[in-house]
Structure formats: structure tokens, C-alpha cells
């Protein structure tokens, strides 16, 4: 590669073309900082793995060793009509992961959101019978998991099956099939790729009632003889909450059952709540004036230093908890790469300016990135003494 010497610093031609990537590189790499501890990942949008967002792709390659697909493997995308599968975007996602030697996650097989209505209906629009829906679930899982067998290494088999009080959500899956739909989904996934890791994934698992619910669910799945590798704790956090200690308890409780815990969708929303309830339910939508500064969209012109610092501290606290549980936590995945990509700019209210990740809108590392790297450095220094 052509190198250009400038004083003591040697810059590659690529870095000269993207000066900001030089700053990102000199700040260090998350995947190297946590090597041998846990994998570090990000959810990717289609631009990042199909060549449209080259800068984003470079950052992903430099920083992460595992990827999740933000949307392209959800039922509505990959299987939009009863006899139509659209594998093109997911194929590109998997090819990107393979080309870069990454641990590739599949998200998600059985969920009540981003799943077309026809899935639960017959040709006349009437609700399917239990057997017909089980057959449809089986076909979908066999087709999608089967296609990527040996390439997608871990699957979110069931997403968000629990209510906030820890009971099973009355989703169409539960209503039509019954409580055992979760066991069936795991069995079908295991049958389609016996070597794949299989996960149950949900949000708010740090809250006591839902924590108890997921503990019971894991016990039931294990009693039914199901292969479950890990629970995915989405960890969509909000800055005004006090959550790292609660996550500590949940990771401990799940680890004691002999499952791994993956942090699967980490982000920290700095914006005021736009909804009354604390949720990560994608179906919740709130009206707003896209782009306009307001009480619920206060940082359109930039993030105040005090909030930037609080965000960095929250991330340091989180990673201190994850490191404490390094034997249980296999992976920490952020839900997005740079702040500009985050779903929190458009959920639950469209057109807000949020700052939930470690990289800013130019993909440059934020103080929160430095804080996380600092925790890794301290842990390495501690383990040597
Ligand atoms: C979100 C995506 O980030 C958005 O692009 C999409 O519009 C809605 O879904 N929990 C999950 C993820 O399991 O699939 C959701 O992703 C965020 C909440």
C-alpha cells in the first residue's frame, strides 16, 4: 500500500481520502480492546453492507468482530408474501460478514412485529389453525436458517415474547399455537442447523418482573430439552434511568441457570421520554414535528457537554458490569454504528436528533468511546497485577 510520510506520522492513501478515519484509527479499536473477553458488535443497515456507505463499512471493519442485521432478516423483509422470499439483501449481509471474518447473527425468526398479517391467516383471511401456523413457522425457519446453515452462527429464534410483568405476551403466535410455540420454534431452528447458537431475545429484562419471567422461561425451555445457548438482553437504555446495577442482577440470575447472556441491542437514549411507558416496543409511535427543536427534541444543534459526560459515564458503568460477568457475556452488540444511523432518531417519534451510540454523525469516536476503551485498559492492567 502507498504510504505518505508527514513528519513522524505515516498516513495511508485511504486515510488521506478520509481524514476522519485516521482519527478513528488512532483512538483504538473496540474489538481489540476486548479480545479474549467478549465479542463486540453492531447492527448494520443495508447501506453499510452493500457498498453505499463506504465510510460506515470501514468503521465496522475496524471496530467490530460480530454483526447483526438491523432489518433484512425480519419476516416482512425476507418473506413478504406466502410464496415469495427475498434473500438478496440478507445474502449481501452474510457475504460482508464472511469476507471480514465476523461472527454473523440472524435476527429474528419468530416475532409479533415486522411480521405480515397474512402469516396468521388462511387464503380467506380467517385465522389459521394451530397445525397450519406450526407448519408455516416450520417452513419459514427451515428455509431461512437452512439457506445460511454454517454461515449465520447464531439466531434470535424468538423475540420479545414476554410482557412487562413477566407473563407471556398474547401475540398471534401464542393465541393460535399456545404457550409451546416457543419450544417449537427452538426445535425447528435446531433441526435446520444443529450447530447454530440459539437465543431468546427481549428488552427490559433488567426490570425485576420481566427478569423473573425470563428466568422461568429459560427453566421451562431447558426442562423441555430445548437447545438454548443464550438470552439476548437488548439493553435499550435511557440516560435518566439507573440501569447498570439492574443489568448486573439480571446477568447474574441468568448466568446461574447455565445460559450465556448476550447484550444484543445496546444504546443509551439521551432524549426526554416521548411516551408515558418505558418500552422498546417498535409498534409504539408518537406524533411529532420532524426536525424541529422542542422539549422532547432539545439537542438539534448539538449535545451539551454535561450530557456528553453523563453518557460516557453510563457506558463506562455498563462495561464495568459486563466485564464483571465476562464468563457469562459472550457478546456486546450496539444497535447501530454512528448516531446518525440510530433507530432512536425516528422511534418512537420521527425526526428527532439522538446521540445514543459511541460514534457521532461523522462516525468519529465520542467521549463515550474513550470511556469504554478506558474500562478495557483498566481491566487489562488489573488482570496483570
Ligand atoms: C428496529 C430497527 O432498528 C428499525 O430500523 C425498524 O424500523 C424497527 O425495528 N427491538 C428489536 C429490533 O428487536 O429489531 C428493533 O429494530 C429495535 C427494538
XYZ file of C-alpha atoms and ligand atoms in Angstrom:
403
model
C 0.000 0.000 0.000
C 1.254 3.529 -0.815
C 2.290 5.359 2.330
C 2.781 9.118 2.567
C 5.135 10.384 5.240
C 4.174 13.602 7.019
C 6.760 14.295 9.703
C 6.723 11.360 12.071
C 3.238 10.238 11.005
C 2.748 7.842 8.099
C -0.704 8.076 6.583
C -2.148 5.560 4.153
C -3.703 6.850 0.931
C -7.096 5.634 2.187
C -6.723 7.587 5.407
C -5.835 10.720 3.441
C -9.006 10.320 1.412
C -10.972 10.026 4.683
C -9.063 12.136 7.228
C -11.650 11.359 9.893
C -10.888 7.625 9.659
C -7.345 8.438 10.809
C -8.700 9.939 13.997
C -10.953 6.942 14.471
C -7.988 4.576 13.991
C -5.707 6.434 16.379
C -8.408 6.152 19.047
C -8.011 2.353 19.015
C -10.361 -0.493 18.310
C -13.108 -1.937 20.483
C -12.723 -5.475 19.176
C -9.014 -5.461 20.010
C -9.538 -3.846 23.407
C -11.964 -6.638 24.391
C -10.236 -9.500 22.547
C -10.404 -12.689 24.588
C -13.146 -11.192 26.797
C -16.231 -10.879 24.600
C -17.064 -10.082 21.010
C -18.053 -6.528 20.155
C -20.688 -5.947 17.513
C -23.080 -3.612 15.775
C -26.391 -3.884 13.970
C -25.896 -2.957 10.320
C -28.282 -1.267 7.931
C -28.300 -2.231 4.247
C -26.158 0.763 3.171
C -23.301 -0.433 5.333
C -23.018 -3.902 3.831
C -23.996 -3.181 0.233
C -21.284 -0.633 -0.595
C -23.408 2.556 -0.359
C -21.936 3.729 2.958
C -18.216 3.042 2.463
C -17.162 5.123 5.454
C -19.570 3.226 7.712
C -18.315 -0.109 6.353
C -14.690 0.824 7.089
C -15.593 1.774 10.645
C -17.439 -1.516 11.122
C -14.430 -3.488 9.873
C -12.059 -1.566 12.145
C -14.136 -1.768 15.316
C -16.371 -4.848 15.365
C -15.993 -8.619 15.080
C -19.684 -9.556 15.098
C -22.644 -8.123 13.188
C -26.436 -8.254 13.426
C -28.865 -7.342 10.638
C -30.989 -4.343 11.656
C -33.918 -5.290 9.398
C -33.112 -7.513 6.393
C -33.824 -10.862 8.075
C -37.129 -9.878 9.644
C -40.096 -11.829 8.281
C -41.660 -8.873 6.397
C -38.384 -8.327 4.510
C -37.159 -11.828 3.816
C -40.565 -13.487 3.317
C -43.006 -10.741 2.276
C -45.598 -12.975 0.544
C -46.602 -16.597 1.207
C -44.570 -17.944 -1.702
C -42.010 -15.119 -2.082
C -38.674 -14.953 -0.335
C -36.322 -12.006 -0.945
C -32.859 -13.136 0.050
C -30.855 -10.579 -1.878
C -30.172 -8.065 0.963
C -29.599 -10.845 3.522
C -27.170 -12.570 1.147
C -25.168 -9.325 0.958
C -25.206 -9.041 4.761
C -23.865 -12.569 5.183
C -21.251 -12.079 2.433
C -19.996 -8.922 4.192
C -19.632 -10.794 7.474
C -17.868 -13.722 5.829
C -15.494 -11.508 3.830
C -14.437 -9.873 7.100
C -14.241 -12.980 9.274
C -17.040 -11.843 11.588
C -19.413 -13.791 13.842
C -22.712 -13.426 11.979
C -26.011 -13.172 13.862
C -29.507 -13.775 12.431
C -32.350 -11.575 13.711
C -35.126 -12.729 14.023
C -37.285 -15.793 13.261
C -40.449 -15.575 15.385
C -41.723 -12.159 16.461
C -45.072 -10.351 16.551
C -43.686 -7.143 14.981
C -42.482 -6.634 11.409
C -44.339 -9.825 10.517
C -47.016 -9.577 7.807
C -50.649 -10.165 8.776
C -51.019 -12.954 6.202
C -48.681 -15.130 8.270
C -51.520 -15.747 10.724
C -54.346 -16.068 8.185
C -55.583 -18.546 5.603
C -56.344 -17.666 1.968
C -59.804 -16.336 3.009
C -58.330 -14.120 5.707
C -59.514 -16.358 8.557
C -57.170 -17.163 11.481
C -55.001 -20.212 10.825
C -55.365 -23.370 12.881
C -52.587 -24.363 15.294
C -51.328 -27.032 12.912
C -51.335 -24.735 9.885
C -49.429 -21.990 11.725
C -46.915 -24.519 13.057
C -46.407 -25.780 9.500
C -45.871 -22.201 8.284
C -43.424 -21.471 11.101
C -41.558 -24.675 10.291
C -41.309 -23.827 6.582
C -40.047 -20.323 7.300
C -37.414 -21.459 9.792
C -36.284 -24.412 7.650
C -35.970 -22.167 4.577
C -34.238 -19.172 6.176
C -31.989 -20.965 8.671
C -31.314 -23.708 6.106
C -30.119 -21.208 3.499
C -27.480 -19.772 5.823
C -26.573 -23.021 7.588
C -22.966 -22.894 8.764
C -22.679 -19.202 7.856
C -25.070 -17.471 10.249
C -23.663 -18.712 13.553
C -26.360 -17.626 15.989
C -30.100 -16.925 15.670
C -32.552 -14.841 17.664
C -35.169 -17.589 17.486
C -37.928 -15.841 19.415
C -38.044 -12.095 20.008
C -39.993 -10.254 22.723
C -42.398 -12.975 23.901
C -42.773 -11.521 27.408
C -44.992 -8.804 28.872
C -43.563 -6.318 31.348
C -44.997 -8.360 34.242
C -43.139 -11.451 33.066
C -46.178 -13.300 31.682
C -46.332 -14.480 28.069
C -47.473 -11.816 25.609
C -50.795 -12.541 23.865
C -49.194 -12.462 20.428
C -50.851 -14.146 17.441
C -48.243 -16.910 17.861
C -49.394 -17.632 21.410
C -53.087 -17.168 20.676
C -53.109 -19.593 17.762
C -50.449 -22.155 18.707
C -50.450 -21.930 22.507
C -47.639 -21.466 25.035
C -45.493 -24.151 23.407
C -44.866 -22.049 20.278
C -41.528 -21.018 21.787
C -40.400 -24.628 22.325
C -41.462 -25.465 18.769
C -39.554 -22.526 17.271
C -36.358 -23.580 19.048
C -36.819 -27.205 17.947
C -37.341 -26.185 14.313
C -34.267 -23.915 14.377
C -32.102 -26.636 15.908
C -33.306 -29.103 13.299
C -32.448 -26.641 10.488
C -28.882 -26.000 11.754
C -27.802 -28.191 14.680
C -24.524 -26.269 15.046
C -26.072 -22.784 15.303
C -26.299 -20.972 18.621
C -29.934 -20.265 19.520
C -31.139 -17.277 21.515
C -34.224 -15.900 23.241
C -34.088 -12.078 22.855
C -36.050 -9.360 24.719
C -35.939 -5.830 26.184
C -36.372 -4.533 29.747
C -35.007 -7.805 31.160
C -33.227 -5.698 33.782
C -36.593 -4.941 35.427
C -37.442 -7.392 38.233
C -40.829 -8.738 36.979
C -39.550 -9.351 33.475
C -36.273 -10.749 34.847
C -38.304 -13.305 36.821
C -40.333 -14.067 33.706
C -37.274 -14.772 31.576
C -35.726 -16.910 34.330
C -38.910 -19.035 34.383
C -38.956 -19.206 30.587
C -35.358 -20.436 30.405
C -36.090 -23.072 33.069
C -39.105 -24.283 31.071
C -37.144 -24.423 27.815
C -34.370 -26.387 29.483
C -36.894 -28.757 31.093
C -38.363 -29.350 27.623
C -34.898 -30.356 26.422
C -34.536 -27.381 24.093
C -31.124 -26.121 22.919
C -30.820 -22.521 24.114
C -27.332 -21.029 24.072
C -28.010 -17.568 25.392
C -30.547 -14.995 26.401
C -30.186 -11.782 24.444
C -30.703 -8.746 26.646
C -31.474 -5.936 24.219
C -30.402 -3.238 26.716
C -32.084 -0.265 25.072
C -31.283 2.169 27.859
C -32.269 5.729 28.721
C -29.847 8.182 30.296
C -32.197 9.274 33.089
C -32.562 5.694 34.325
C -30.209 3.968 36.698
C -29.824 0.668 34.931
C -26.299 -0.855 35.097
C -26.891 -2.294 38.603
C -30.156 -3.875 37.434
C -28.403 -5.435 34.456
C -25.808 -6.780 36.873
C -28.583 -8.656 38.739
C -30.205 -9.987 35.560
C -26.949 -11.235 34.028
C -26.128 -12.937 37.327
C -29.562 -14.594 37.586
C -29.455 -15.914 34.011
C -25.820 -16.973 34.204
C -26.692 -19.097 37.247
C -29.052 -21.126 35.019
C -26.173 -22.100 32.757
C -27.059 -19.949 29.761
C -24.875 -17.212 28.311
C -26.145 -13.648 28.239
C -25.522 -11.550 25.151
C -26.045 -7.810 25.172
C -27.717 -7.544 21.794
C -29.069 -4.051 21.071
C -27.190 -1.669 23.337
C -27.887 2.058 23.059
C -28.489 4.850 25.559
C -31.172 7.355 24.590
C -30.255 10.830 25.850
C -33.583 12.386 24.833
C -36.528 13.001 27.147
C -39.243 10.350 27.035
C -41.711 10.796 24.216
C -44.003 8.090 25.614
C -45.509 7.571 29.024
C -44.335 3.970 29.267
C -40.757 2.800 29.237
C -40.701 0.426 26.311
C -38.749 -0.671 23.252
C -41.887 -1.901 21.502
C -41.445 -0.910 17.854
C -45.224 -0.617 17.371
C -45.415 2.379 19.716
C -45.480 5.569 17.620
C -45.765 9.181 18.770
C -46.593 12.169 16.542
C -44.075 14.987 16.353
C -42.714 17.702 14.100
C -39.779 16.042 12.347
C -36.552 18.007 12.744
C -37.961 20.781 14.917
C -36.348 21.568 18.272
C -38.786 21.084 21.149
C -39.000 19.919 24.740
C -38.773 16.315 23.524
C -36.126 17.129 20.883
C -33.761 19.507 22.704
C -30.353 18.765 21.129
C -30.894 19.572 17.454
C -27.878 21.946 17.476
C -25.564 19.600 19.402
C -25.169 17.735 22.666
C -24.289 19.802 25.768
C -21.019 18.836 27.402
C -22.728 17.778 30.627
C -24.904 15.264 28.763
C -21.909 14.030 26.753
C -20.109 13.359 30.045
C -23.109 11.628 31.596
C -23.384 9.396 28.528
C -19.684 8.481 28.771
C -20.107 7.618 32.437
C -23.152 5.450 31.725
C -21.238 3.492 29.101
C -18.269 3.060 31.459
C -20.646 1.749 34.151
C -22.232 -0.662 31.685
C -18.920 -2.101 30.527
C -17.744 -2.438 34.121
C -20.797 -4.667 34.722
C -20.242 -6.648 31.505
C -16.591 -7.229 32.417
C -17.590 -8.415 35.881
C -19.623 -11.113 34.098
C -17.043 -11.873 31.424
C -17.537 -15.628 31.865
C -21.255 -15.273 31.050
C -21.311 -12.458 28.489
C -20.223 -13.699 25.060
C -21.028 -10.620 23.031
C -21.883 -6.926 23.357
C -23.648 -5.574 20.274
C -24.668 -1.939 19.746
C -27.919 -1.218 17.872
C -26.268 0.876 15.164
C -22.812 2.250 14.360
C -22.904 6.074 14.331
C -25.539 8.314 15.961
C -26.929 9.270 12.553
C -27.885 5.644 11.838
C -29.723 5.013 15.095
C -33.374 3.953 15.066
C -33.833 6.333 18.045
C -33.798 9.315 15.654
C -37.133 8.017 14.358
C -38.599 5.964 17.173
C -40.931 6.432 18.921
C -41.169 9.907 17.337
C -39.957 10.689 13.814
C -37.217 13.223 13.060
C -35.505 13.684 16.439
C -31.753 14.124 16.934
C -30.485 11.451 19.292
C -26.951 10.615 20.429
C -27.153 7.056 21.763
C -24.005 5.354 20.402
C -20.195 5.524 20.681
C -19.623 7.197 17.286
C -21.025 10.553 16.180
C -22.783 11.565 12.946
C -19.418 11.688 11.146
C -18.551 8.231 12.503
C -15.943 9.765 14.817
C -15.396 8.352 18.323
C -17.195 10.224 21.121
C -16.113 10.651 24.756
C -18.272 7.570 25.470
C -15.980 5.561 23.168
C -12.920 6.728 25.122
C -14.678 5.836 28.373
C -15.355 2.276 27.176
C -11.757 1.901 25.977
C -10.618 3.191 29.383
C -12.582 0.437 31.142
C -10.912 -2.175 28.911
C -7.450 -0.721 29.657
C -8.072 -0.725 33.399
C -9.279 -4.324 33.270
C -6.134 -5.388 31.399
C -3.910 -3.541 33.876
C -5.847 -5.128 36.775
C -5.562 -8.660 35.418
C -1.769 -8.331 35.071
C -1.150 -7.119 38.639
C -35.795 -1.641 14.836
C -34.945 -1.127 13.665
O -33.754 -0.568 14.196
C -35.712 -0.085 12.874
O -34.983 0.275 11.709
C -37.078 -0.652 12.483
O -37.831 0.364 11.849
C -37.845 -1.154 13.693
O -37.043 -2.117 14.366
N -36.041 -4.364 19.153
C -35.620 -5.204 18.145
C -35.149 -4.633 16.861
O -35.535 -6.432 18.365
O -35.450 -5.467 15.764
C -35.720 -3.247 16.631
O -35.113 -2.717 15.445
C -35.489 -2.361 17.826
C -36.177 -2.931 19.048
